[in-house]
Structures are given as structure tokens and as C-alpha cells.
XYZ file of C-alpha atoms in Angstrom:
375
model
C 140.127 97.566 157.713
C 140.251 101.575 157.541
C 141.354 103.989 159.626
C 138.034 105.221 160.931
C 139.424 104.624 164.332
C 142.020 107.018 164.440
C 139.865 109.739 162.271
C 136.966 109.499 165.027
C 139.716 109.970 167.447
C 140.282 113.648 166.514
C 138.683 116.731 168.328
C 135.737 117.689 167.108
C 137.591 120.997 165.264
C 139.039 118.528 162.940
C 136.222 117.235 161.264
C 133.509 119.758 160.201
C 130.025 120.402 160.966
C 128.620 117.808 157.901
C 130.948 115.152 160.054
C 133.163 113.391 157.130
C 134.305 110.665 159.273
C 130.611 109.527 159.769
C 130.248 109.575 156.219
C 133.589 107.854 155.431
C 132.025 105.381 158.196
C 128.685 105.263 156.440
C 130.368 104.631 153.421
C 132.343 101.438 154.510
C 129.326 99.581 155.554
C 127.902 100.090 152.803
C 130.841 98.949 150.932
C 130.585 96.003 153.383
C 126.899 95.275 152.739
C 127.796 95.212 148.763
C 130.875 92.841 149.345
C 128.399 90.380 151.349
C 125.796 90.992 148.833
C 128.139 89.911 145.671
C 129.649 86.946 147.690
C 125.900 85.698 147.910
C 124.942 86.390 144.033
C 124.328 83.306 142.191
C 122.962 84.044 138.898
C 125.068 86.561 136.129
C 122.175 89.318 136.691
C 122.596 88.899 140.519
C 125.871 89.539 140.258
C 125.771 92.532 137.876
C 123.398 94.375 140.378
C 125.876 93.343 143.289
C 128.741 94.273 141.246
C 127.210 97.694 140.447
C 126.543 98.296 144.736
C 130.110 97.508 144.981
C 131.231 99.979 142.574
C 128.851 102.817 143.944
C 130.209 101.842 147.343
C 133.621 102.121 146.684
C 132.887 105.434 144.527
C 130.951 107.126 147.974
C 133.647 105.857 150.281
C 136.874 107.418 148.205
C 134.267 110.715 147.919
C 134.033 110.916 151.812
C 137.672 110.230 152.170
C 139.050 112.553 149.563
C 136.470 115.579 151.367
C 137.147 114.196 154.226
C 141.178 114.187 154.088
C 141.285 117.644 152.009
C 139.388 119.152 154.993
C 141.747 117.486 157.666
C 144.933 118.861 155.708
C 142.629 122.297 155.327
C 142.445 122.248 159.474
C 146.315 121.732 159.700
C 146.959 124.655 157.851
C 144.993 126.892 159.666
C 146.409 125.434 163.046
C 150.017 125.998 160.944
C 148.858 129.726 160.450
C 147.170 130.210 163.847
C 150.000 128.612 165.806
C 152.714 130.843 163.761
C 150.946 133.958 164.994
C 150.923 132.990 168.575
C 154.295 131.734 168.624
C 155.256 135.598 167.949
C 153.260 136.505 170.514
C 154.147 134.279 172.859
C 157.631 134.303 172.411
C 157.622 138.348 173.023
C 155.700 138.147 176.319
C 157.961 135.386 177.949
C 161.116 137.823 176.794
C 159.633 140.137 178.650
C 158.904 138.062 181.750
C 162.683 136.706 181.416
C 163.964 140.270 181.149
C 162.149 141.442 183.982
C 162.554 138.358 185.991
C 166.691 138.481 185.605
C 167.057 142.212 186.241
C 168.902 143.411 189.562
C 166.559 144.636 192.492
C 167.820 148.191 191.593
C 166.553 148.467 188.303
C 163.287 147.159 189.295
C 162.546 149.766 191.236
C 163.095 152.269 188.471
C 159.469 152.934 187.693
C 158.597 156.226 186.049
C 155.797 156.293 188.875
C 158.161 155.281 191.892
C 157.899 152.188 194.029
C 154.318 152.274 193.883
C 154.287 151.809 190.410
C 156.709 149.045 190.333
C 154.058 147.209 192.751
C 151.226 147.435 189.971
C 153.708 146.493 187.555
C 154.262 143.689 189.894
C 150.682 142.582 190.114
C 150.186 142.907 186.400
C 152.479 140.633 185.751
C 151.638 138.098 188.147
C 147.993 138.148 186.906
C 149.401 137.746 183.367
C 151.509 134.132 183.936
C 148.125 132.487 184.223
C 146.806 133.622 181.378
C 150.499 132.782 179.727
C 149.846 129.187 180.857
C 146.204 128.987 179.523
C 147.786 130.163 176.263
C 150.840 127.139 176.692
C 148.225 124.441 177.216
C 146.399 125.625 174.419
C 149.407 125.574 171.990
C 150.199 122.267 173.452
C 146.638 120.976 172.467
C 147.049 122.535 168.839
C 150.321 121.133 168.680
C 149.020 117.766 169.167
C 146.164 118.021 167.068
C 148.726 118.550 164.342
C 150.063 115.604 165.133
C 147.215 113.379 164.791
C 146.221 115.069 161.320
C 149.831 114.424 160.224
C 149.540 110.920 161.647
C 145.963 110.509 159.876
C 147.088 111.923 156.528
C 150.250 109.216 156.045
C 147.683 106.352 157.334
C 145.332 106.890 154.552
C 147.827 106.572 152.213
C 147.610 102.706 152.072
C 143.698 102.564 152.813
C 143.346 105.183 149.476
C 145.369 103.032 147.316
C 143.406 100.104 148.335
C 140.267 101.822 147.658
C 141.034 102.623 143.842
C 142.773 99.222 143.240
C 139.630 97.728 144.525
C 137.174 99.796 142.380
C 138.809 99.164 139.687
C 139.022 95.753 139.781
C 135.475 95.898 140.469
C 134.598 97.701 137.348
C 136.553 94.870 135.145
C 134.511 92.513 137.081
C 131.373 94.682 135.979
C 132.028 94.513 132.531
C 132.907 91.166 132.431
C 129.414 90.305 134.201
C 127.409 92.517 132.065
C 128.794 91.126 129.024
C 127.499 87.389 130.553
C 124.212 88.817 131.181
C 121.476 87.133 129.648
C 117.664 86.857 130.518
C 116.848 90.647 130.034
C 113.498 90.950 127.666
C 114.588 92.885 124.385
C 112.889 94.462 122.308
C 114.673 93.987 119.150
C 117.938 92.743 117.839
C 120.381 94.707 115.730
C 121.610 94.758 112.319
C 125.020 95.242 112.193
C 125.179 96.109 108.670
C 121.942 98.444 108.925
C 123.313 100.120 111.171
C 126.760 100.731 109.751
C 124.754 102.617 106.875
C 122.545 104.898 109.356
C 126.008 106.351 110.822
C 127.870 106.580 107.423
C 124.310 108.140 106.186
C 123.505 110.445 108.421
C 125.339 113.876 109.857
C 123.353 115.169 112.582
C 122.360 113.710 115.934
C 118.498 114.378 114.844
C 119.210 112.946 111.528
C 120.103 109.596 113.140
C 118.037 109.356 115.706
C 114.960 109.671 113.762
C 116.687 106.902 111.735
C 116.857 104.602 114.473
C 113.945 102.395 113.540
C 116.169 101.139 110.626
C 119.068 99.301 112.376
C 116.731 96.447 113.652
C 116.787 92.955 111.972
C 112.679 92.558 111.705
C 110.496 94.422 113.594
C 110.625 96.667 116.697
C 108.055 95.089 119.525
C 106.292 98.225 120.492
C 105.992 99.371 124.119
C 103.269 101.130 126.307
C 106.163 101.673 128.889
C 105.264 105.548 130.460
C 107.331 106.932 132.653
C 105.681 110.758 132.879
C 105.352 110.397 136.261
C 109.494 110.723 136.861
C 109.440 113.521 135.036
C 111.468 116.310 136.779
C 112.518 114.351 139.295
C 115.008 111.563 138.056
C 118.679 111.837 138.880
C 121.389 112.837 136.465
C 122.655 109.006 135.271
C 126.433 110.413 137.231
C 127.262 111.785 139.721
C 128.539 115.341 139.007
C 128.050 119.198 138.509
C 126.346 120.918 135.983
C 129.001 122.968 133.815
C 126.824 124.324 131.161
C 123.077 124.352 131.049
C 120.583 123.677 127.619
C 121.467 126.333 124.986
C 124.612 127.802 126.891
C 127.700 128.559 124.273
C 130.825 127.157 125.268
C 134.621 128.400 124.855
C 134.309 128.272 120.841
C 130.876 129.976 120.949
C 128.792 126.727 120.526
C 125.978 126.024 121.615
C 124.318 122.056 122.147
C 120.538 121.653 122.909
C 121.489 119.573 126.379
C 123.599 119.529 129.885
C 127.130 118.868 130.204
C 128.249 117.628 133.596
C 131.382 117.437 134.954
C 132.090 114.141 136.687
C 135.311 112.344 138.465
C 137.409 110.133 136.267
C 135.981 106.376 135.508
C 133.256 107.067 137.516
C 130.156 104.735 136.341
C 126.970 105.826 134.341
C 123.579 104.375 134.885
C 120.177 104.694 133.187
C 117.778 106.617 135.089
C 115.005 104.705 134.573
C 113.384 101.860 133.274
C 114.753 101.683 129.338
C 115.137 100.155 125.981
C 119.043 100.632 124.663
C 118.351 101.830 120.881
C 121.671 102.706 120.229
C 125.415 102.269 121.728
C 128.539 103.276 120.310
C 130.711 105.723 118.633
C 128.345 108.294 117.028
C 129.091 111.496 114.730
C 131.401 114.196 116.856
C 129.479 112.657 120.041
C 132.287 110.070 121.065
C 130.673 106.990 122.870
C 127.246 107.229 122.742
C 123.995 105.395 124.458
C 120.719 106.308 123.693
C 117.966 105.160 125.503
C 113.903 104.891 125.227
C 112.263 105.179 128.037
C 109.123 105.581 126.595
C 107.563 105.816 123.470
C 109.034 109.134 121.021
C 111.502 109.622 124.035
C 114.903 109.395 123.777
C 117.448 109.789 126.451
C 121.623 110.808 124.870
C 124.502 110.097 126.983
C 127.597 111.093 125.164
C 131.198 111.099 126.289
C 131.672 107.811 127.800
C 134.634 105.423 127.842
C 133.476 102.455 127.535
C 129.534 101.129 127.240
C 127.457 98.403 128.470
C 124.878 96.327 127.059
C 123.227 95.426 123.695
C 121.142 97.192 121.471
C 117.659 95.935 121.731
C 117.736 95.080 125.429
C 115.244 96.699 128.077
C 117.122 97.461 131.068
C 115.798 98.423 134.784
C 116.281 101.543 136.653
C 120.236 102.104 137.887
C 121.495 99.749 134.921
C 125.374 100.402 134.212
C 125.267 101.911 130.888
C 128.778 102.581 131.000
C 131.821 104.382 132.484
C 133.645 107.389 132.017
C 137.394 108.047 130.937
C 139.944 109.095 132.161
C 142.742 107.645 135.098
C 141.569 107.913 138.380
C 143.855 110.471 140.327
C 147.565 109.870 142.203
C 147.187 109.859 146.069
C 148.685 113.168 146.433
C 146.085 115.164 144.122
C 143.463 113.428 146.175
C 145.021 115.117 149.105
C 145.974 118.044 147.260
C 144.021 121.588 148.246
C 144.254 122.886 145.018
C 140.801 123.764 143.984
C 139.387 122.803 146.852
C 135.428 122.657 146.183
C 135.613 123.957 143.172
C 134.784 120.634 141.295
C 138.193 120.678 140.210
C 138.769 116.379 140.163
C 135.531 116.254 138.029
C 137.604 115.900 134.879
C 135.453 113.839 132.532
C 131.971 115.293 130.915
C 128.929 114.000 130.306
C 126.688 115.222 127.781
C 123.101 114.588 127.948
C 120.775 115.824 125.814
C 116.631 114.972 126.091
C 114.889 114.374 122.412
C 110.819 113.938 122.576
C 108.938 113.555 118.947
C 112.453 113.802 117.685
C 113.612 117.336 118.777
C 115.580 118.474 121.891
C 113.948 119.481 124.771
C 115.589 121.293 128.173
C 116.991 118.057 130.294
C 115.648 119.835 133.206
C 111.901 119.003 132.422
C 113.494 115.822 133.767
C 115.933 115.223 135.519
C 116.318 117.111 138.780
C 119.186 119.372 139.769
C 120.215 119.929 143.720
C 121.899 122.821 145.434
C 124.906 122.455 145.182
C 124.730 121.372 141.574
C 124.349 118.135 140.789
């Protein structure tokens, strides 16, 4: 299936102290568990939750493999560097040994301190051919590490390009599923034409979103849904860094009342909880846009998507695709590439989300919850 048996094969220097090829392995079964999962789903929604384990599952096990492969081509090039400098060294200690070694009896007895000091000379150099040969077998161990990352790095080749030809054939076979969907309670249905009017109307994210009530056909079925509880502690709907905080200016000195996060190319968005989809579709300057309600006066904005999921109206669970983001998903040698290594570099897409309760913005960090390293 992968090549998990070769990477657990490698000394213990090769992978790091977090252990990528336990994660890569992690990440396969639970690519495995999804695959069994959609084989047994039945009904549309079934499938649309297996479908969206699949896709997660294929989007943790390229993330292992990509850290785990940039750090195995990191190791090689410090063995590369290490293994340079030795070879100097090396190389000047043997040409002494060979010099000494081939010189006439005569000349060895030269010393500057007499015969006596030719015998510690002598001695030295006996007690340094050990230490020589601990230093060979060494190199010879480095030297076939080496190997085995070189070997590991043209392996994963094929197993890479499997991995993104089967995610993305997964995400058409998302969409597809979500756009068979049916059974979800909703809330209200939309008037196309209503709705039309709002966005032609209106010129401001606030100015449409209190406008929202108007794109129904009928009424709105109210909602006591509260979701307080999550506040502060939902995850950000992708998985990504957080590039520029509420308030912060960007490069052209503007500033947006939300987060924008930096995620990986096509990589899929999901609602973080529980909510009612008021609003999808190209909006203002916004690009793609989903808004959702999870509770009354509270409106969730995801902006900068791709491509969206669902139907206005609709009330959706927690982890619901909403939609994906753009871009291509990267050539096999940028995955290996070390070129910005860690520094979020193949996050190329961004996701704006911006919080609105009682109709103005509030910081997205009252709830949603940011980790350590940023995301």
C-alpha cells in the first residue's frame, strides 16, 4: 500500500523526535477506516459524512508525508554536510599514516627528540588507527543511511501521486454527494430573485447581512438553537495559520474586522458547529462567500473559497463541508522541496473569517480557539 515499511526501517536519527512515520502510519488507517466506512454508506447523507472522513484522511496523510519527507531530505543534507567535513579530515589523517607507513627505516628515526621520540610517535599512532576505524564504521553507517533516505525519497514518489489523485477524486465525489443530499431540516427556502436585489442593493458586508431576512420566499422558521457554550473553543472551519489577526492592516494599509488564515491549496472547509446556511455565493469584494447562523443574531463569514456546498435555508451539523478552497494542489517536487521549510510556505490559499453578533463584527477569537503553533 505505502511505504511505511521502508520509512520505519530507518535509524531513529532519520525521523525526529514528534516521529512522522507514526503519524504517516496513523494517518493511513485512518484513511483505511474512512475507505471501509464509505464502502458501507447506504443513504446520500451517509455517504457525504464518509466522503468528508475520506477527504480529511487523505488531507492528514499527504500532511505527515510532506513533513515527514521534507524532514528526511532535511537529515540527508546534514549527513551531506557532516560527511563532507569528515571526509577532509579523514582523508588528511590516513595521508599521514600512508606517508609515515611507506617511509624508509632511516627517516623514521629522524625524530627531533631521538629514537625515543620516534617510539612515542610510534605509540601515538598505533593508538590512533582504532579510533580511525571507529570513525570508518561510522562514515560507513552515515553513508548508508543516505542511502535509504535516497531510496525512501524516489519510493514516495508514486505513493504521493496516488495520494493527491485520490483526494481529488474524492472531493468530486463530495460534491457530487452533497449536491444529492436531501433530508436535512431547513429553515427556509430562497428567493432567487430577492436575493439578486439584496447583492445589487447593497455595498457593504454589514449592509447585506442585516438584509438577509429578505432573500427568503415566506417566512424564516425561527430557532432557539444556542451554542454559547462553544464559545472560545471551536476550531477554525480549515486547517491553517493565522496570517493577520482582527483589525491588523495588510500590505495596502487595510484593515478587515476578522482573521485571515493561510491554508494549503483545495483543502476542504467545514462549519464549526451546528448551523443554518443564510447565504452562499459570490458576495461584494468577498469572492465566494458562506455565511452561517449558528444561533440567533450570530453570523459566522467564510470568504475566499473555491467552490461551496449546500443550499441556502438548510441547517447543517457540526463538521459539514461548506466548501473548498482554490488553488492546484502542489507538483511532487515542491512537496519535497525545503524551500520554506516550516514557514507555512504551501499554505497558499486564505480564508477570511469574520464573526458578526447583533449585526456588527466582533474579534473571531471570542470563538474560535487558536493553538501554539498557530492554527
Amino acid at each position: 500500500m505505502l511505504i511505511f515499511s521502508i520509512w520505519l526501517a530507518l535509524p531513529i536519527a532519520a525521523v525526529a523526535a514528534d516521529d512522522p512515520a507514526r503519524a504517516a502510519q496513523q494517518a493511513a488507517n485512518q484513511l483505511e477506516a474512512a475507505t471501509v466506512t464509505l464502502q458501507q454508506a447506504e443513504t446520500a447523507r451517509d455517504r457525504v459524512a464518509a466522503l468528508t472522513k475520506t477527504v480529511r484522511a487523505y488531507e492528514a496523510g499527504l500532511a505527515a508525508m510532506r513533513a515527514g519527507l521534507r524532514r528526511v531530505a532535511h537529515r540527508e543534507g546534514q549527513l551531506a554536510v557532516q560527511l563532507k567535513a569528515r571526509e577532509d579530515e579523514v582523508a588528511d589523517l590516513l595521508g599521514v599514516l600512508q606517508t609515515i607507513e611507506t617511509s624508509p627505516p632511516p627517516v623514521l628515526m629522524l625524530h627531533p627528540s631521538g629514537p625515543l621520540g620516534a617510539a612515542r610517535s610510534a605509540m601515538t599512532l598505533a593508538e590512533i588507527t582504532p579510533a580511525l576505524q571507529a570513525r570508518a564504521t561510522a562514515l560507513r553507517r552515515d553513508l548508508e543511511e543516505v542511502q535509504t533516505l535516497r531510496l525512501l525519497q524516489q519510493s514516495a514518489a508514486d505513493t504521493l501521486q496516488g495520494g493527491l489523485n485520490g483526494v481529488q477524486e474524492a472531493r468530486v465525489q463530495l460534491s457530487a454527494a452533497i449536491a444529492d443530499r436531501t433530508g436535512l431540516p431547513r429553515r427556509f427556502t430562497q428567493d432567487p430573485v430577492r436575493t439578486a436585489i439584496l447583492i445589487s442593493s447593497t455595498e457593504t458586508l454589514s449592509g447585506f447581512a442585516s438584509g438577509l431576512a429578505e432573500i427568503a420566499e415566506g417566512e424564516i422558521v425561527t430557532t432557539d438553537a444556542d451554542v454559547s457554550a462553544l464559545r472560545g473553543v471551536l476550531s477554525i472551519p480549515v486547517e491553517g495559520l493565522l496570517l493577520r489577526g482582527y483589525g491588523e492592516k495588510d500590505a495596502a494599509g487595510i484593515a478587515r474586522p476578522g482573521w485571515l488564515v493561510a491554508a494549503r491549496p483545495r483543502a476542504l472547509v467545514e462549519s464549526p458547529t451546528a448551523a443554518t446556511i443564510r447565504y452562499q455565493g459570490p458576495l461584494l469584494d468577498l469572492g465566494n462567500v458562506v455565511i452561517l447562523e449558528p444561533q440567533p443574531d450570530t453570523l459566522f463569514v467564510l470568504s475566499g473559497l473555491a467552490e461551496v456546498y449546500g443550499t441556502m435555508g438548510e441547517v447543517i451539523p457540526a463538521g459539514t463541508p461548506v466548501g473548498l478552497m482554490g488553488g492546484k494542489n502542489p507538483e511532487i517536487g515542491a512537496i519535497l522541496s525545503l524551500s520554506g521549510e516550516g514557514a507555512g510556505t504551501d499554505r497558499t490559499e486564505t480564508l477570511y473569517i469574520e464573526v458578526r453578533m447583533d449585526n456588527s463584527p466582533v474579534d473571531p477569537e471570542t470563538w474560535f480557539r487558536i493553538d501554539k503553533d498557530g492554527n
